[in-house]
Short mmCIF file of C-alpha atoms in Angstrom, two decimals:
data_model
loop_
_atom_site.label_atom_id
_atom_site.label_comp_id
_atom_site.label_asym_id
_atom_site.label_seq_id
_atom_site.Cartn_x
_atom_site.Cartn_y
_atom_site.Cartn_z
CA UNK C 1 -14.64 64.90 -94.82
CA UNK C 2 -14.51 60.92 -93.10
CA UNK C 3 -16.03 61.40 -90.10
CA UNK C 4 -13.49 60.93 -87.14
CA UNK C 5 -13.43 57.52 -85.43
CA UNK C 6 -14.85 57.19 -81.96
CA UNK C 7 -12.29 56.51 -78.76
CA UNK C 8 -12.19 52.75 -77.88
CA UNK C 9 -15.18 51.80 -74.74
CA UNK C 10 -13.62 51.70 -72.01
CA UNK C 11 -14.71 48.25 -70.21
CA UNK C 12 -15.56 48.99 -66.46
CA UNK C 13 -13.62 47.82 -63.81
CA UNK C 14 -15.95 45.46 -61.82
CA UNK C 15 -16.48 43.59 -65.16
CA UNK C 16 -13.06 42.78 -65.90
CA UNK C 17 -13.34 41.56 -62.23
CA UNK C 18 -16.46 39.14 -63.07
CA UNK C 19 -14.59 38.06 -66.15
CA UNK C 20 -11.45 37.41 -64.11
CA UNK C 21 -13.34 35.22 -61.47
CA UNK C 22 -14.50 33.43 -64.20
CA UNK C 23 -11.38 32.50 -65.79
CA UNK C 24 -9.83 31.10 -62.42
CA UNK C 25 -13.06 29.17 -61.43
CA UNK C 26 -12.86 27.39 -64.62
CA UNK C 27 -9.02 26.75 -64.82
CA UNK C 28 -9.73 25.52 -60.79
CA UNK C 29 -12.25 23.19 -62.17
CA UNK C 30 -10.23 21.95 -64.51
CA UNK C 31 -7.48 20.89 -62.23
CA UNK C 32 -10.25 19.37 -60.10
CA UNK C 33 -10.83 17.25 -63.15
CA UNK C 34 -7.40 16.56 -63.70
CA UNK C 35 -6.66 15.18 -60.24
CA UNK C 36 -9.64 12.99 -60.49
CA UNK C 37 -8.91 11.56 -63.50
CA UNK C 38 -5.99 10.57 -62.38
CA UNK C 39 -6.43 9.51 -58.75
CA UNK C 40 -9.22 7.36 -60.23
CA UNK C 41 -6.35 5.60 -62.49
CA UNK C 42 -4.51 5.23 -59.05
CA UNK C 43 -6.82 3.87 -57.44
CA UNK C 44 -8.15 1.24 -60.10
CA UNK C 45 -11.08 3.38 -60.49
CA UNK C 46 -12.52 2.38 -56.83
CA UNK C 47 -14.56 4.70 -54.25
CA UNK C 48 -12.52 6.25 -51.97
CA UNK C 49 -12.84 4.68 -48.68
CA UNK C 50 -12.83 5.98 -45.19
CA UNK C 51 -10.88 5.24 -42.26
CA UNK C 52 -12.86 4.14 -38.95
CA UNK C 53 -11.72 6.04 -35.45
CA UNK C 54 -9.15 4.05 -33.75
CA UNK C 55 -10.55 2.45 -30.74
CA UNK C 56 -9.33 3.62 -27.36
CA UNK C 57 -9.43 0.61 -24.97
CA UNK C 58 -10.83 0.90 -21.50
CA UNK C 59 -9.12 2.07 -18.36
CA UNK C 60 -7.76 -0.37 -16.86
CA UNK C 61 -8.90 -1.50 -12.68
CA UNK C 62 -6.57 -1.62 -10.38
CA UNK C 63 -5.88 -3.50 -7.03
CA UNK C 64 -3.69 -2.69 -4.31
CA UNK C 65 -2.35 -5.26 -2.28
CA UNK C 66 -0.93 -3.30 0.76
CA UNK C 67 2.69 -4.78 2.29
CA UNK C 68 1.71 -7.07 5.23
CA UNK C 69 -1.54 -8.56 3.29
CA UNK C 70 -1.74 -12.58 3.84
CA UNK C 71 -2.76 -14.55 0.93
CA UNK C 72 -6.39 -15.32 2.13
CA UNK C 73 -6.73 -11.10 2.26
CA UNK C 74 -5.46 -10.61 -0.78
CA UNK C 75 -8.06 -13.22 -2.65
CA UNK C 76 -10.81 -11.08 -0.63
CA UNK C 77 -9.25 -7.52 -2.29
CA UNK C 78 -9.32 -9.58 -5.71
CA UNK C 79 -13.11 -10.43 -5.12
CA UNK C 80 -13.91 -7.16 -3.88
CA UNK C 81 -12.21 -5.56 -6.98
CA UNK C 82 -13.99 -7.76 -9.42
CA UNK C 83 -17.03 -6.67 -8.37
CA UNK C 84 -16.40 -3.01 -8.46
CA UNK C 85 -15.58 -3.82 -12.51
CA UNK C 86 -18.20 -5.78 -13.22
CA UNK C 87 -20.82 -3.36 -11.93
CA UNK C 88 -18.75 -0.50 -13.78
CA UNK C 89 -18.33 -2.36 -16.76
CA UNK C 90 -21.26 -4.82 -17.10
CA UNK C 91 -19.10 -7.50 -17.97
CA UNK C 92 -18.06 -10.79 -15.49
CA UNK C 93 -13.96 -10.22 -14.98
CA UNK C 94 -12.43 -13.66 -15.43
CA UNK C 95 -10.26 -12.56 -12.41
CA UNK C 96 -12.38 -14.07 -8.60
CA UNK C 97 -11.46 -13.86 -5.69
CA UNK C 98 -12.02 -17.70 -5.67
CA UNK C 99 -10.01 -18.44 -8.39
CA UNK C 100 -7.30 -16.18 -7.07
CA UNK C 101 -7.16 -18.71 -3.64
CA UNK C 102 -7.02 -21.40 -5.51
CA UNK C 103 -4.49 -20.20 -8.30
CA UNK C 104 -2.09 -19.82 -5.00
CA UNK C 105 -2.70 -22.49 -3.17
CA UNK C 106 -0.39 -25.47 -4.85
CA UNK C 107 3.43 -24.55 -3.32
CA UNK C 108 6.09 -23.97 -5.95
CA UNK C 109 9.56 -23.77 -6.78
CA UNK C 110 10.95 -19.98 -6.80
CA UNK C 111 14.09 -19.48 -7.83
CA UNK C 112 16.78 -18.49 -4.98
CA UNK C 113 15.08 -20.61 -2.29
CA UNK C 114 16.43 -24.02 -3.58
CA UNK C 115 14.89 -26.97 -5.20
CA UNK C 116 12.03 -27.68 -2.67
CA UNK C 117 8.32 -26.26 -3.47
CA UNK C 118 7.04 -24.12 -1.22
CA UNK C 119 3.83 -22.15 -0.01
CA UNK C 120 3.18 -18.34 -2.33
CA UNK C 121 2.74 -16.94 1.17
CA UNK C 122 5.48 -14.31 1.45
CA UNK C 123 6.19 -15.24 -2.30
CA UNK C 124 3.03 -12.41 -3.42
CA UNK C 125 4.70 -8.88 -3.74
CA UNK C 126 2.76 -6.65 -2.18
CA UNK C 127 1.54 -3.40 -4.82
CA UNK C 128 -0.33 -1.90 -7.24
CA UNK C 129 -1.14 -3.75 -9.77
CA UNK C 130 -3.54 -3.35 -13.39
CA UNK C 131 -5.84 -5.55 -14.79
CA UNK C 132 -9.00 -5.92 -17.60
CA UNK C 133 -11.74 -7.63 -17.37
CA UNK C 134 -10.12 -10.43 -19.76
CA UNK C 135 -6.65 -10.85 -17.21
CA UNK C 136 -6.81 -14.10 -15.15
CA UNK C 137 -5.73 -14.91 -11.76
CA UNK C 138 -2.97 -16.86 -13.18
CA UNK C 139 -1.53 -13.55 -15.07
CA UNK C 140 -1.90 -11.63 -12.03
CA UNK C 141 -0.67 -13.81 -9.71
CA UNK C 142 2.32 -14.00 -11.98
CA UNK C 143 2.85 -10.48 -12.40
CA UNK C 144 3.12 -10.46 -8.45
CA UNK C 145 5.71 -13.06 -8.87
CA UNK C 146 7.46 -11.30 -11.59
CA UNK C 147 7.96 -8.47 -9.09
CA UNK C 148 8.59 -10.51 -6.20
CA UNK C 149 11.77 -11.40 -8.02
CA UNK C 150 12.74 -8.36 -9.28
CA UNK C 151 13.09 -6.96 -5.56
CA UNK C 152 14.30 -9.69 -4.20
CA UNK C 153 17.44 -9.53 -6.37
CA UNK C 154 18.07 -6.32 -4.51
CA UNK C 155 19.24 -8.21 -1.50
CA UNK C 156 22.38 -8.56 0.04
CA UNK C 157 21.97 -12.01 1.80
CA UNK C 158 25.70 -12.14 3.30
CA UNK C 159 25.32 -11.12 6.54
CA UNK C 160 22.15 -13.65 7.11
CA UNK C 161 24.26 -16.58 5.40
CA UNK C 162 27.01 -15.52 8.18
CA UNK C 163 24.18 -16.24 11.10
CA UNK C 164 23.31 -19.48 9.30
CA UNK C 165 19.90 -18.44 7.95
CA UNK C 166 18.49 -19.12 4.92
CA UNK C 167 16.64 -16.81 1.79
CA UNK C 168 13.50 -18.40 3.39
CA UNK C 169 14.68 -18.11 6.61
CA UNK C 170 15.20 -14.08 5.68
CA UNK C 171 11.33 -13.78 3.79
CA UNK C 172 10.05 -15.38 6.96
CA UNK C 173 11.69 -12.70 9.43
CA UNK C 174 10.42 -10.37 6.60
CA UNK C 175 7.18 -11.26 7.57
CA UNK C 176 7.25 -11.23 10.55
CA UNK C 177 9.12 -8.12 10.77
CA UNK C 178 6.25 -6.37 8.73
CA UNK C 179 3.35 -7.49 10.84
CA UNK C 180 4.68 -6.40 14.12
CA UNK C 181 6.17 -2.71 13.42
CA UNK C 182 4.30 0.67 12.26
CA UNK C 183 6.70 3.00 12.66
CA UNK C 184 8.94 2.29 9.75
CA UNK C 185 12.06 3.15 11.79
CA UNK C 186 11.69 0.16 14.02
CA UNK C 187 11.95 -2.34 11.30
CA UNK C 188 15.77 -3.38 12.08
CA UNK C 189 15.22 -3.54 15.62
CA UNK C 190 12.44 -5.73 15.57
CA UNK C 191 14.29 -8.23 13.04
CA UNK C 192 17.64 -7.89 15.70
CA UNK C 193 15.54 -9.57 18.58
CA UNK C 194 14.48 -11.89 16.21
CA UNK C 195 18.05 -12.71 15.60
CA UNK C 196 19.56 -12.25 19.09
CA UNK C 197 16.99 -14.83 20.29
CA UNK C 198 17.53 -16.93 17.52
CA UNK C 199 21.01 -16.96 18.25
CA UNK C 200 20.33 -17.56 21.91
CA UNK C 201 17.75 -20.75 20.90
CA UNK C 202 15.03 -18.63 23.16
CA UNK C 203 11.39 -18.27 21.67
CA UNK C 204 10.22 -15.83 19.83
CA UNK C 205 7.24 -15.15 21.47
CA UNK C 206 5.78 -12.75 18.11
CA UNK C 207 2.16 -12.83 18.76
CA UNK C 208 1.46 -12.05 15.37
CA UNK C 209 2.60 -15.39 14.44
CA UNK C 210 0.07 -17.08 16.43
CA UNK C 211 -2.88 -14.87 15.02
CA UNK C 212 -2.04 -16.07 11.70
CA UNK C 213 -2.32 -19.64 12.51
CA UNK C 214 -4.97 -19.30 14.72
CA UNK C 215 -6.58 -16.64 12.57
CA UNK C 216 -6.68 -14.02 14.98
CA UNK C 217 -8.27 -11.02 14.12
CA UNK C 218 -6.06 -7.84 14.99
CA UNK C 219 -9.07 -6.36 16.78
CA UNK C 220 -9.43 -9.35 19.08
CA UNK C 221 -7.33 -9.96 22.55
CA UNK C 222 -4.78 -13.37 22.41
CA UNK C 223 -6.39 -15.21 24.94
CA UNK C 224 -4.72 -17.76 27.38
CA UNK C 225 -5.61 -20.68 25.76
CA UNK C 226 -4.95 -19.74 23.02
CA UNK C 227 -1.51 -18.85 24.53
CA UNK C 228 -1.23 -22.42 25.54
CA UNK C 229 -1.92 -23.64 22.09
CA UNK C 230 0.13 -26.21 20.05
CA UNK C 231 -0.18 -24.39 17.01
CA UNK C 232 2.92 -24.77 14.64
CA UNK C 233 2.71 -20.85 14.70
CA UNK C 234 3.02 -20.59 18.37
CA UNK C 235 6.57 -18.96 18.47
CA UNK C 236 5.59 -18.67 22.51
CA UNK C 237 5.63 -22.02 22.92
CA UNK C 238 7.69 -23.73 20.19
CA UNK C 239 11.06 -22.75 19.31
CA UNK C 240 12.95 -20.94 16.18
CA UNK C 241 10.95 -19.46 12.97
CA UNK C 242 7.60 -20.63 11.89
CA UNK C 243 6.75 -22.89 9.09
CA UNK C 244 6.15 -20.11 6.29
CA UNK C 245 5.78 -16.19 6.19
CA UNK C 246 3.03 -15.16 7.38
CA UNK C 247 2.38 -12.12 5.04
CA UNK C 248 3.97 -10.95 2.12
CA UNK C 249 6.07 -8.35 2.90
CA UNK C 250 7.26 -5.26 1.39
CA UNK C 251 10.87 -4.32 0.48
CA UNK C 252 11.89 -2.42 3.27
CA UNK C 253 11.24 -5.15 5.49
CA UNK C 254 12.88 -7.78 3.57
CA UNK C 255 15.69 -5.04 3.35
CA UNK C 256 15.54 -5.16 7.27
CA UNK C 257 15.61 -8.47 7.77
CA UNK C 258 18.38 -9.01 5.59
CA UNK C 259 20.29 -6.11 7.59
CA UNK C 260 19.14 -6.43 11.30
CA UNK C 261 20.68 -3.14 13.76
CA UNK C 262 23.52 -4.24 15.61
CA UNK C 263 22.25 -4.13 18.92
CA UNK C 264 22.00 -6.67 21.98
CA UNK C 265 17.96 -5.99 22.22
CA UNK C 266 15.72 -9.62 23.38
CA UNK C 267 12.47 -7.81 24.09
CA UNK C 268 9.99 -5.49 22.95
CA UNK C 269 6.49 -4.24 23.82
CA UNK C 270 4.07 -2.16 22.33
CA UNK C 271 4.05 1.64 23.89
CA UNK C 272 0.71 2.96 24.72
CA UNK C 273 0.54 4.99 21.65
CA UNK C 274 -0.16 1.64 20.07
CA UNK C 275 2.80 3.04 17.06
CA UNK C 276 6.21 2.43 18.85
CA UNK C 277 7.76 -0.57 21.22
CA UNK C 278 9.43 0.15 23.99
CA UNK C 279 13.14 -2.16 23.49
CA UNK C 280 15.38 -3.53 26.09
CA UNK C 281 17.83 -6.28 26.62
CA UNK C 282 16.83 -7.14 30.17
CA UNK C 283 14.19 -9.03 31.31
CA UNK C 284 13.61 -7.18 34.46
CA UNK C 285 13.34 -3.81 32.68
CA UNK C 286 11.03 -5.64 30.10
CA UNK C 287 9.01 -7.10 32.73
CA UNK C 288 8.94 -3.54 35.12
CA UNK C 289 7.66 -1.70 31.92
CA UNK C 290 4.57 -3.89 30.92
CA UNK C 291 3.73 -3.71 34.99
CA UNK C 292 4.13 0.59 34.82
CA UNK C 293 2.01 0.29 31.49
CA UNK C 294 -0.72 -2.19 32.34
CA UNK C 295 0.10 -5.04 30.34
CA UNK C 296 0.18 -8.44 31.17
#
């Protein structure tokens, strides 16, 4: 009798596992080849290369140039800036405070105020603006320029062409306008007695004319002789607008002198809270109020 075959071995299960694994490592590592093989004919058989971090440049400074600034305080703020950056950064900024005064110093032409050069004062729009240790004075200053222009399209010169002024007569009253008011509401009726007495050829007695040409400080008193001064910016003494602006001012005040309030106002004094003016059209109230208040 044959003797009976045996069943088939069963293979266990965790070896056909193993074997399994196997297989797909080896079909994986044969793509791997694969794709090498043929990036490398790509790529003309060169390493691959990496790809350096992109560089993120510095933060930029900034300097603020509030509205009512002269010239000579904005080339201090400049200085001051440049300082703060070069400590910060280590490096010299090309931008200076001295090059900045001197960079504004030669008059020029600006378009809208005619064919005669004239002193940046006014001309230097007051805000924020950015800068790197590489921008100049030159790029700055024309930035400020560049901006000047751009808000000083936004006037409506009409009614000031009516009264016979000019653009520069209108920055100038600007000025003016910005130096003597806080309270931003008082801005129009500080430029209309600066027209009314305009229009009535009277002086314009605005002290802060005279501190600007005598350089002043705000924290000093005017004194008499100084009242009594000569001084091309001594609207007490010498009739109609000063030679230049004597700040740059900001929008709303060229907006206001553009656009005086229609009143019949000639004076104005300071109120004790050292914010708001007290405005009239008659002398004798003008005169009875500084007396109540202790002015001279």
């Amino acid at each position: 009798m044959p003797p009976r075959p045996r069943p088939p071995r069963r293979t266990p299960r965790s070896v056909v596992y193993r074997r399994r694994l196997v297989a797909l490592g080896v079909l994986a590592a044969g793509f791997a080849v694969a794709w090498f093989a043929v990036g490398s004919v790509r790529g003309g058989g060169e390493e691959p290369t990496t790809t350096a971090a992109a560089v993120v440049p510095p933060r930029p400074f900034r300097v603020v140039f509030p509205e009512g600034f002269t010239r000579q305080q904005m080339a201090e703020r400049v200085g001051a800036v440049a300082r703060i950056a070069e400590r910060e950064r280590g490096r010299r900024p090309k931008l200076s405070g001295r090059r900045y005064l001197a960079d504004t110093r030669p008059p020029r032409r600006e378009p809208g105020f005619g064919a005669q050069r004239r002193p940046l004062e006014g001309f230097l729009f007051p805000a924020t603006y950015d800068f790197t240790v590489r921008t100049t004075s030159v790029q700055l200053v024309a930035q400020q320029l560049e901006a000047f222009q751009r808000n000083w399209i936004k006037i409506d010169l009409r009614y000031a062409r009516s009264k016979n002024l000019t653009p520069y007569d209108v920055l100038t009253i600007a000025s003016m306008v910005e130096k003597e008011t806080l309270s931003p509401d008082e801005r129009q009726l500080v430029a209309a007695v600066i027209y009314n007495r305009l229009h009535r050829r009277m002086p314009l007695g605005i002290d802060a004319t005279l501190r600007y040409g005598l350089d002043i400080p705000p924290t000093e008193s005017i004194r008499q002789s100084q009242l009594e001064s000569t001084n091309a910016y001594n609207t007490r003494k010498r009739p109609g607008l000063p030679p230049t602006p004597i700040a740059s001012p900001g929008l709303a005040s060229i907006q206001a002198a553009a656009h005086p309030a229609r009143v019949d106002y000639l004076y104005f004094v300071r109120k004790p809270d050292k914010k708001h003016h007290f405005f009239t059209a008659s002398f004798a109230a003008f005169e009875r109020y500084k007396a109540e208040h202790g002015y001279r």
